[in-house]
Amino acid sequence: MTTHVTSADAVPTTPTLDPGTDHGYPGELSAVLIPAATLQAKIAELAAAVAADHDLDTPPLLICVLKGAVMFVTDFARAMPIPSELEFMAVSSYGSATSSSGVVRILKDLDRDITGRRVVIVEDIIDSGLTLSWLLKNLATRSPAAIDIVALLRKPEAVKVEEDVRYVGFDIPTDFVVGYGLDYNERYRDLPFVGLLGEHMYR
Ligand code: IMP
Ligand code: MG
């Protein structure tokens, strides 16, 4: 189910072929790593896999980790062939830097009790895994029936804490990526694809 994406899959942008231009970011991205259609095909696959592990009569409670997973969860829920319910949680681990601090803060908590519910954590990306590991411990104290994790992206070489993530869309290189919910200083979340930020943008 997990597709391995390498640097060789990155399609470099050029002044004449720069998909960032259509979204107001000309010259800022160095490459497209995962095109929009590839993301959507994978999301359909992940949604089918998660749905197959659930009964129709007990809809999974999707916990979207804001803000990065917001694009993913909306496409994911709409691609699922079974009903789901939606909750949001916001945590902060990065500030505006490009590497994980491991310090997690709850910025917004769930609106309801998850006791006895099957929850599915919907994550944009597992980088060091520190955020996820912290979140798992935190949610486990609230007595859900089960916790599954679906992550669109994972950087296997950066992972410091291994968690049992059943559903992973793409394993990607450790480069800093933006788009499809992922930001650099709050920019680029609105891109429909995952790209590599030009080095001149964060030096
Ligand atoms: P982790 O705790 O290192 O696994 O990463 C936590 C969060 O950092 C993710 O949920 C993302 O919001 C953010 N993050 C990690 N890697 C990237 C990246 O390459 N681009 C943008 N945000 C990232
Ligand atoms: Mg961020």
PDB file of C-alpha atoms and ligand atoms in Angstrom:
ATOM      1  CA  MET A   1       0.000   0.000   0.000  1.00  0.00           C
ATOM      2  CA  THR A   2       2.918   2.372   0.653  1.00  0.00           C
ATOM      3  CA  THR A   3       4.546   3.860  -2.433  1.00  0.00           C
ATOM      4  CA  HIS A   4       8.253   4.619  -2.164  1.00  0.00           C
ATOM      5  CA  VAL A   5       9.097   7.977  -3.635  1.00  0.00           C
ATOM      6  CA  THR A   6      12.759   8.847  -4.212  1.00  0.00           C
ATOM      7  CA  SER A   7      14.553  12.015  -5.286  1.00  0.00           C
ATOM      8  CA  ALA A   8      14.635  10.538  -8.792  1.00  0.00           C
ATOM      9  CA  ASP A   9      10.818  10.890  -8.899  1.00  0.00           C
ATOM     10  CA  ALA A  10      10.994  14.646  -8.339  1.00  0.00           C
ATOM     11  CA  VAL A  11      10.175  16.585 -11.505  1.00  0.00           C
ATOM     12  CA  PRO A  12      12.248  19.798 -11.449  1.00  0.00           C
ATOM     13  CA  THR A  13      10.437  23.017 -12.187  1.00  0.00           C
ATOM     14  CA  THR A  14      11.676  25.332 -14.914  1.00  0.00           C
ATOM     15  CA  PRO A  15      10.649  28.918 -15.680  1.00  0.00           C
ATOM     16  CA  THR A  16       8.369  27.596 -18.437  1.00  0.00           C
ATOM     17  CA  LEU A  17       7.119  24.535 -16.556  1.00  0.00           C
ATOM     18  CA  ASP A  18       6.447  25.618 -12.993  1.00  0.00           C
ATOM     19  CA  PRO A  19       3.172  24.372 -11.474  1.00  0.00           C
ATOM     20  CA  GLY A  20       3.629  26.855  -8.607  1.00  0.00           C
ATOM     21  CA  THR A  21       2.894  29.670 -11.059  1.00  0.00           C
ATOM     22  CA  ASP A  22      -0.785  28.702 -11.349  1.00  0.00           C
ATOM     23  CA  HIS A  23      -1.131  29.195  -7.597  1.00  0.00           C
ATOM     24  CA  GLY A  24       0.812  32.408  -7.157  1.00  0.00           C
ATOM     25  CA  TYR A  25       4.171  30.946  -6.216  1.00  0.00           C
ATOM     26  CA  PRO A  26       6.297  31.380  -9.352  1.00  0.00           C
ATOM     27  CA  GLY A  27       9.961  30.453  -8.956  1.00  0.00           C
ATOM     28  CA  GLU A  28       9.552  29.270  -5.354  1.00  0.00           C
ATOM     29  CA  LEU A  29       9.414  25.490  -5.808  1.00  0.00           C
ATOM     30  CA  SER A  30      12.335  23.466  -7.063  1.00  0.00           C
ATOM     31  CA  ALA A  31      10.319  20.366  -7.998  1.00  0.00           C
ATOM     32  CA  VAL A  32       7.035  18.505  -7.883  1.00  0.00           C
ATOM     33  CA  LEU A  33       7.476  15.374  -5.791  1.00  0.00           C
ATOM     34  CA  ILE A  34       3.939  13.949  -5.858  1.00  0.00           C
ATOM     35  CA  PRO A  35       1.471  15.247  -8.463  1.00  0.00           C
ATOM     36  CA  ALA A  36      -2.161  15.910  -7.483  1.00  0.00           C
ATOM     37  CA  ALA A  37      -3.556  12.933  -9.425  1.00  0.00           C
ATOM     38  CA  THR A  38      -1.097  10.575  -7.717  1.00  0.00           C
ATOM     39  CA  LEU A  39      -2.149  11.903  -4.304  1.00  0.00           C
ATOM     40  CA  GLN A  40      -5.833  11.420  -5.094  1.00  0.00           C
ATOM     41  CA  ALA A  41      -5.342   7.869  -6.384  1.00  0.00           C
ATOM     42  CA  LYS A  42      -3.474   6.973  -3.216  1.00  0.00           C
ATOM     43  CA  ILE A  43      -6.100   8.556  -0.990  1.00  0.00           C
ATOM     44  CA  ALA A  44      -8.794   6.416  -2.644  1.00  0.00           C
ATOM     45  CA  GLU A  45      -6.647   3.362  -1.924  1.00  0.00           C
ATOM     46  CA  LEU A  46      -6.073   4.349   1.723  1.00  0.00           C
ATOM     47  CA  ALA A  47      -9.771   5.115   2.206  1.00  0.00           C
ATOM     48  CA  ALA A  48     -10.771   1.716   0.847  1.00  0.00           C
ATOM     49  CA  ALA A  49      -8.236  -0.030   3.084  1.00  0.00           C
ATOM     50  CA  VAL A  50      -9.402   1.744   6.239  1.00  0.00           C
ATOM     51  CA  ALA A  51     -13.069   1.182   5.372  1.00  0.00           C
ATOM     52  CA  ALA A  52     -12.438  -2.539   4.858  1.00  0.00           C
ATOM     53  CA  ASP A  53     -11.270  -2.759   8.475  1.00  0.00           C
ATOM     54  CA  HIS A  54     -14.441  -1.152   9.878  1.00  0.00           C
ATOM     55  CA  ASP A  55     -18.060  -2.224  10.300  1.00  0.00           C
ATOM     56  CA  LEU A  56     -20.730  -0.093   8.726  1.00  0.00           C
ATOM     57  CA  ASP A  57     -22.591   0.246  12.029  1.00  0.00           C
ATOM     58  CA  THR A  58     -19.667   1.725  13.987  1.00  0.00           C
ATOM     59  CA  PRO A  59     -18.350   4.619  11.952  1.00  0.00           C
ATOM     60  CA  PRO A  60     -14.735   5.541  12.628  1.00  0.00           C
ATOM     61  CA  LEU A  61     -14.093   8.862  14.292  1.00  0.00           C
ATOM     62  CA  LEU A  62     -11.506  10.611  12.174  1.00  0.00           C
ATOM     63  CA  ILE A  63      -9.209  12.838  14.181  1.00  0.00           C
ATOM     64  CA  CYS A  64      -7.650  15.375  11.883  1.00  0.00           C
ATOM     65  CA  VAL A  65      -4.457  16.881  13.185  1.00  0.00           C
ATOM     66  CA  LEU A  66      -4.568  20.546  12.218  1.00  0.00           C
ATOM     67  CA  LYS A  67      -3.513  22.264  10.219  1.00  0.00           C
ATOM     68  CA  GLY A  68      -1.400  20.081   7.969  1.00  0.00           C
ATOM     69  CA  ALA A  69      -3.865  17.197   7.607  1.00  0.00           C
ATOM     70  CA  VAL A  70      -6.871  19.302   6.649  1.00  0.00           C
ATOM     71  CA  MET A  71      -6.646  18.794   2.874  1.00  0.00           C
ATOM     72  CA  PHE A  72      -5.965  15.115   3.370  1.00  0.00           C
ATOM     73  CA  VAL A  73      -8.837  14.440   5.767  1.00  0.00           C
ATOM     74  CA  THR A  74     -11.441  16.128   3.581  1.00  0.00           C
ATOM     75  CA  ASP A  75     -10.411  14.148   0.499  1.00  0.00           C
ATOM     76  CA  PHE A  76      -9.993  10.997   2.589  1.00  0.00           C
ATOM     77  CA  ALA A  77     -13.461  11.186   4.194  1.00  0.00           C
ATOM     78  CA  ARG A  78     -15.061  11.827   0.820  1.00  0.00           C
ATOM     79  CA  ALA A  79     -13.222   8.871  -0.713  1.00  0.00           C
ATOM     80  CA  MET A  80     -14.334   6.458   2.044  1.00  0.00           C
ATOM     81  CA  PRO A  81     -17.110   4.081   1.010  1.00  0.00           C
ATOM     82  CA  ILE A  82     -18.478   4.073   4.593  1.00  0.00           C
ATOM     83  CA  PRO A  83     -19.669   6.862   6.896  1.00  0.00           C
ATOM     84  CA  SER A  84     -17.205   8.546   9.199  1.00  0.00           C
ATOM     85  CA  GLU A  85     -17.350  11.279  11.814  1.00  0.00           C
ATOM     86  CA  LEU A  86     -14.903  14.126  12.100  1.00  0.00           C
ATOM     87  CA  GLU A  87     -13.031  15.776  14.944  1.00  0.00           C
ATOM     88  CA  PHE A  88     -10.159  18.235  14.945  1.00  0.00           C
ATOM     89  CA  MET A  89      -7.194  18.644  17.178  1.00  0.00           C
ATOM     90  CA  ALA A  90      -4.430  21.182  16.823  1.00  0.00           C
ATOM     91  CA  VAL A  91      -0.978  20.607  18.211  1.00  0.00           C
ATOM     92  CA  SER A  92       2.191  22.526  17.678  1.00  0.00           C
ATOM     93  CA  SER A  93       5.614  21.000  17.408  1.00  0.00           C
ATOM     94  CA  TYR A  94       7.430  23.081  14.849  1.00  0.00           C
ATOM     95  CA  GLY A  95       6.941  26.809  15.202  1.00  0.00           C
ATOM     96  CA  SER A  96       8.298  28.095  11.919  1.00  0.00           C
ATOM     97  CA  ALA A  97      11.518  26.078  11.737  1.00  0.00           C
ATOM     98  CA  THR A  98      12.081  23.130   9.434  1.00  0.00           C
ATOM     99  CA  SER A  99      13.039  20.554  12.047  1.00  0.00           C
ATOM    100  CA  SER A 100      11.078  18.945  14.865  1.00  0.00           C
ATOM    101  CA  SER A 101      11.515  20.113  18.442  1.00  0.00           C
ATOM    102  CA  GLY A 102       9.722  17.194  20.105  1.00  0.00           C
ATOM    103  CA  VAL A 103       7.925  19.660  22.331  1.00  0.00           C
ATOM    104  CA  VAL A 104       4.201  19.297  21.721  1.00  0.00           C
ATOM    105  CA  ARG A 105       1.511  21.700  22.839  1.00  0.00           C
ATOM    106  CA  ILE A 106      -2.272  21.312  22.480  1.00  0.00           C
ATOM    107  CA  LEU A 107      -3.573  24.398  20.710  1.00  0.00           C
ATOM    108  CA  LYS A 108      -7.081  23.006  20.246  1.00  0.00           C
ATOM    109  CA  ASP A 109      -8.475  19.915  21.909  1.00  0.00           C
ATOM    110  CA  LEU A 110     -11.227  17.534  20.742  1.00  0.00           C
ATOM    111  CA  ASP A 111     -14.800  18.755  21.211  1.00  0.00           C
ATOM    112  CA  ARG A 112     -16.085  15.451  22.574  1.00  0.00           C
ATOM    113  CA  ASP A 113     -15.416  12.353  24.550  1.00  0.00           C
ATOM    114  CA  ILE A 114     -13.875   9.446  22.597  1.00  0.00           C
ATOM    115  CA  THR A 115     -14.524   6.741  25.200  1.00  0.00           C
ATOM    116  CA  GLY A 116     -15.348   3.466  23.460  1.00  0.00           C
ATOM    117  CA  ARG A 117     -14.907   4.925  19.976  1.00  0.00           C
ATOM    118  CA  ARG A 118     -12.715   3.549  17.228  1.00  0.00           C
ATOM    119  CA  VAL A 119     -10.611   6.510  16.319  1.00  0.00           C
ATOM    120  CA  VAL A 120      -8.437   6.996  13.290  1.00  0.00           C
ATOM    121  CA  ILE A 121      -5.737   9.629  13.591  1.00  0.00           C
ATOM    122  CA  VAL A 122      -5.320  11.334  10.237  1.00  0.00           C
ATOM    123  CA  GLU A 123      -1.825  12.769   9.874  1.00  0.00           C
ATOM    124  CA  ASP A 124      -0.235  14.714   7.071  1.00  0.00           C
ATOM    125  CA  ILE A 125       3.331  13.548   7.610  1.00  0.00           C
ATOM    126  CA  ILE A 126       5.425  11.531  10.010  1.00  0.00           C
ATOM    127  CA  ASP A 127       8.823  13.118  10.179  1.00  0.00           C
ATOM    128  CA  SER A 128      10.564  12.388  13.491  1.00  0.00           C
ATOM    129  CA  GLY A 129       7.382  10.698  14.719  1.00  0.00           C
ATOM    130  CA  LEU A 130       7.575  12.676  17.970  1.00  0.00           C
ATOM    131  CA  THR A 131       4.240  14.432  17.470  1.00  0.00           C
ATOM    132  CA  LEU A 132       2.449  11.208  16.693  1.00  0.00           C
ATOM    133  CA  SER A 133       4.011   9.349  19.588  1.00  0.00           C
ATOM    134  CA  TRP A 134       2.919  12.082  21.977  1.00  0.00           C
ATOM    135  CA  LEU A 135      -0.582  12.168  20.472  1.00  0.00           C
ATOM    136  CA  LEU A 136      -1.003   8.409  20.771  1.00  0.00           C
ATOM    137  CA  LYS A 137      -0.159   8.503  24.466  1.00  0.00           C
ATOM    138  CA  ASN A 138      -2.462  11.437  25.038  1.00  0.00           C
ATOM    139  CA  LEU A 139      -5.445   9.861  23.228  1.00  0.00           C
ATOM    140  CA  ALA A 140      -4.884   6.458  24.842  1.00  0.00           C
ATOM    141  CA  THR A 141      -5.596   7.995  28.263  1.00  0.00           C
ATOM    142  CA  ARG A 142      -9.142   8.809  27.038  1.00  0.00           C
ATOM    143  CA  SER A 143     -10.166   5.122  26.689  1.00  0.00           C
ATOM    144  CA  PRO A 144     -11.024   4.800  22.996  1.00  0.00           C
ATOM    145  CA  ALA A 145     -11.926   1.279  21.770  1.00  0.00           C
ATOM    146  CA  ALA A 146      -9.035   1.412  19.298  1.00  0.00           C
ATOM    147  CA  ILE A 147      -6.643   3.868  17.733  1.00  0.00           C
ATOM    148  CA  ASP A 148      -5.483   3.485  14.159  1.00  0.00           C
ATOM    149  CA  ILE A 149      -3.253   5.848  12.267  1.00  0.00           C
ATOM    150  CA  VAL A 150      -3.352   6.865   8.658  1.00  0.00           C
ATOM    151  CA  ALA A 151      -0.521   9.057   7.417  1.00  0.00           C
ATOM    152  CA  LEU A 152      -0.293  10.409   3.901  1.00  0.00           C
ATOM    153  CA  LEU A 153       3.489  10.839   4.001  1.00  0.00           C
ATOM    154  CA  ARG A 154       6.351   9.449   6.042  1.00  0.00           C
ATOM    155  CA  LYS A 155      10.072  10.200   6.037  1.00  0.00           C
ATOM    156  CA  PRO A 156      11.514   6.814   7.072  1.00  0.00           C
ATOM    157  CA  GLU A 157      15.057   8.130   7.400  1.00  0.00           C
ATOM    158  CA  ALA A 158      14.004  10.839   9.843  1.00  0.00           C
ATOM    159  CA  VAL A 159      11.830   8.710  12.132  1.00  0.00           C
ATOM    160  CA  LYS A 160      13.131   8.756  15.707  1.00  0.00           C
ATOM    161  CA  VAL A 161      10.155   7.093  17.391  1.00  0.00           C
ATOM    162  CA  GLU A 162       8.666   4.055  15.645  1.00  0.00           C
ATOM    163  CA  GLU A 163       4.915   3.700  16.022  1.00  0.00           C
ATOM    164  CA  ASP A 164       2.652   1.091  14.522  1.00  0.00           C
ATOM    165  CA  VAL A 165       1.219   3.038  11.623  1.00  0.00           C
ATOM    166  CA  ARG A 166      -1.034   0.724   9.693  1.00  0.00           C
ATOM    167  CA  TYR A 167      -1.741   2.953   6.714  1.00  0.00           C
ATOM    168  CA  VAL A 168       0.964   5.042   5.049  1.00  0.00           C
ATOM    169  CA  GLY A 169       0.530   6.592   1.615  1.00  0.00           C
ATOM    170  CA  PHE A 170       4.049   7.492   0.564  1.00  0.00           C
ATOM    171  CA  ASP A 171       7.511   7.054   1.989  1.00  0.00           C
ATOM    172  CA  ILE A 172       9.488  10.094   0.856  1.00  0.00           C
ATOM    173  CA  PRO A 173      13.066  11.414   1.115  1.00  0.00           C
ATOM    174  CA  THR A 174      13.985  13.588   4.110  1.00  0.00           C
ATOM    175  CA  ASP A 175      13.827  16.817   2.078  1.00  0.00           C
ATOM    176  CA  PHE A 176      11.488  19.509   3.370  1.00  0.00           C
ATOM    177  CA  VAL A 177       8.234  19.301   1.419  1.00  0.00           C
ATOM    178  CA  VAL A 178       5.360  21.732   1.021  1.00  0.00           C
ATOM    179  CA  GLY A 179       1.859  21.677  -0.432  1.00  0.00           C
ATOM    180  CA  TYR A 180      -1.343  19.742   0.093  1.00  0.00           C
ATOM    181  CA  GLY A 181      -1.634  21.064   3.660  1.00  0.00           C
ATOM    182  CA  LEU A 182       2.073  21.250   4.434  1.00  0.00           C
ATOM    183  CA  ASP A 183       3.493  24.701   4.984  1.00  0.00           C
ATOM    184  CA  TYR A 184       6.628  26.702   5.330  1.00  0.00           C
ATOM    185  CA  ASN A 185       5.800  29.733   7.501  1.00  0.00           C
ATOM    186  CA  GLU A 186       2.087  29.115   6.759  1.00  0.00           C
ATOM    187  CA  ARG A 187       2.565  29.359   3.003  1.00  0.00           C
ATOM    188  CA  TYR A 188       2.001  26.682   0.312  1.00  0.00           C
ATOM    189  CA  ARG A 189      -0.733  24.721   2.157  1.00  0.00           C
ATOM    190  CA  ASP A 190      -3.085  25.570  -0.694  1.00  0.00           C
ATOM    191  CA  LEU A 191      -1.097  23.739  -3.382  1.00  0.00           C
ATOM    192  CA  PRO A 192      -2.891  20.609  -4.671  1.00  0.00           C
ATOM    193  CA  PHE A 193       0.389  18.664  -5.040  1.00  0.00           C
ATOM    194  CA  VAL A 194       3.446  17.974  -2.867  1.00  0.00           C
ATOM    195  CA  GLY A 195       6.553  19.832  -3.928  1.00  0.00           C
ATOM    196  CA  LEU A 196      10.068  20.635  -2.862  1.00  0.00           C
ATOM    197  CA  LEU A 197      10.732  24.176  -1.748  1.00  0.00           C
ATOM    198  CA  GLY A 198      13.582  25.918  -3.542  1.00  0.00           C
ATOM    199  CA  GLU A 199      16.563  26.270  -1.238  1.00  0.00           C
ATOM    200  CA  HIS A 200      16.674  30.022  -1.845  1.00  0.00           C
ATOM    201  CA  MET A 201      13.277  30.232  -0.073  1.00  0.00           C
ATOM    202  CA  TYR A 202      14.556  29.164   3.342  1.00  0.00           C
ATOM    203  CA  ARG A 203      18.187  30.171   3.381  1.00  0.00           C
TER     204      ARG A 203
HETATM  205  P1  IMP B   1       7.278  15.144  13.549  1.00  0.00           P
HETATM  206  O1  IMP B   1       6.885  15.378  14.979  1.00  0.00           O
HETATM  207  O2  IMP B   1       8.741  15.415  13.344  1.00  0.00           O
HETATM  208  O3  IMP B   1       6.920  13.744  13.078  1.00  0.00           O
HETATM  209  O4  IMP B   1       6.521  16.193  12.626  1.00  0.00           O
HETATM  210  C1  IMP B   1       5.441  16.910  13.067  1.00  0.00           C
HETATM  211  C2  IMP B   1       4.851  17.916  12.101  1.00  0.00           C
HETATM  212  O5  IMP B   1       5.860  18.695  11.488  1.00  0.00           O
HETATM  213  C3  IMP B   1       4.053  17.338  10.939  1.00  0.00           C
HETATM  214  O6  IMP B   1       2.742  16.972  11.308  1.00  0.00           O
HETATM  215  C4  IMP B   1       4.091  18.497   9.970  1.00  0.00           C
HETATM  216  O7  IMP B   1       3.065  19.436  10.257  1.00  0.00           O
HETATM  217  C5  IMP B   1       5.446  19.122  10.223  1.00  0.00           C
HETATM  218  N1  IMP B   1       6.423  18.682   9.197  1.00  0.00           N
HETATM  219  C6  IMP B   1       7.300  17.647   9.259  1.00  0.00           C
HETATM  220  N2  IMP B   1       8.006  17.532   8.118  1.00  0.00           N
HETATM  221  C7  IMP B   1       7.565  18.531   7.309  1.00  0.00           C
HETATM  222  C8  IMP B   1       7.910  18.932   5.963  1.00  0.00           C
HETATM  223  O8  IMP B   1       8.746  18.348   5.252  1.00  0.00           O
HETATM  224  N3  IMP B   1       7.230  20.016   5.484  1.00  0.00           N
HETATM  225  C9  IMP B   1       6.279  20.691   6.208  1.00  0.00           C
HETATM  226  N4  IMP B   1       5.922  20.345   7.456  1.00  0.00           N
HETATM  227  C10 IMP B   1       6.566  19.261   8.008  1.00  0.00           C
HETATM  228 MG    MG B   2       3.961  23.276   9.803  1.00  0.00          MG
END
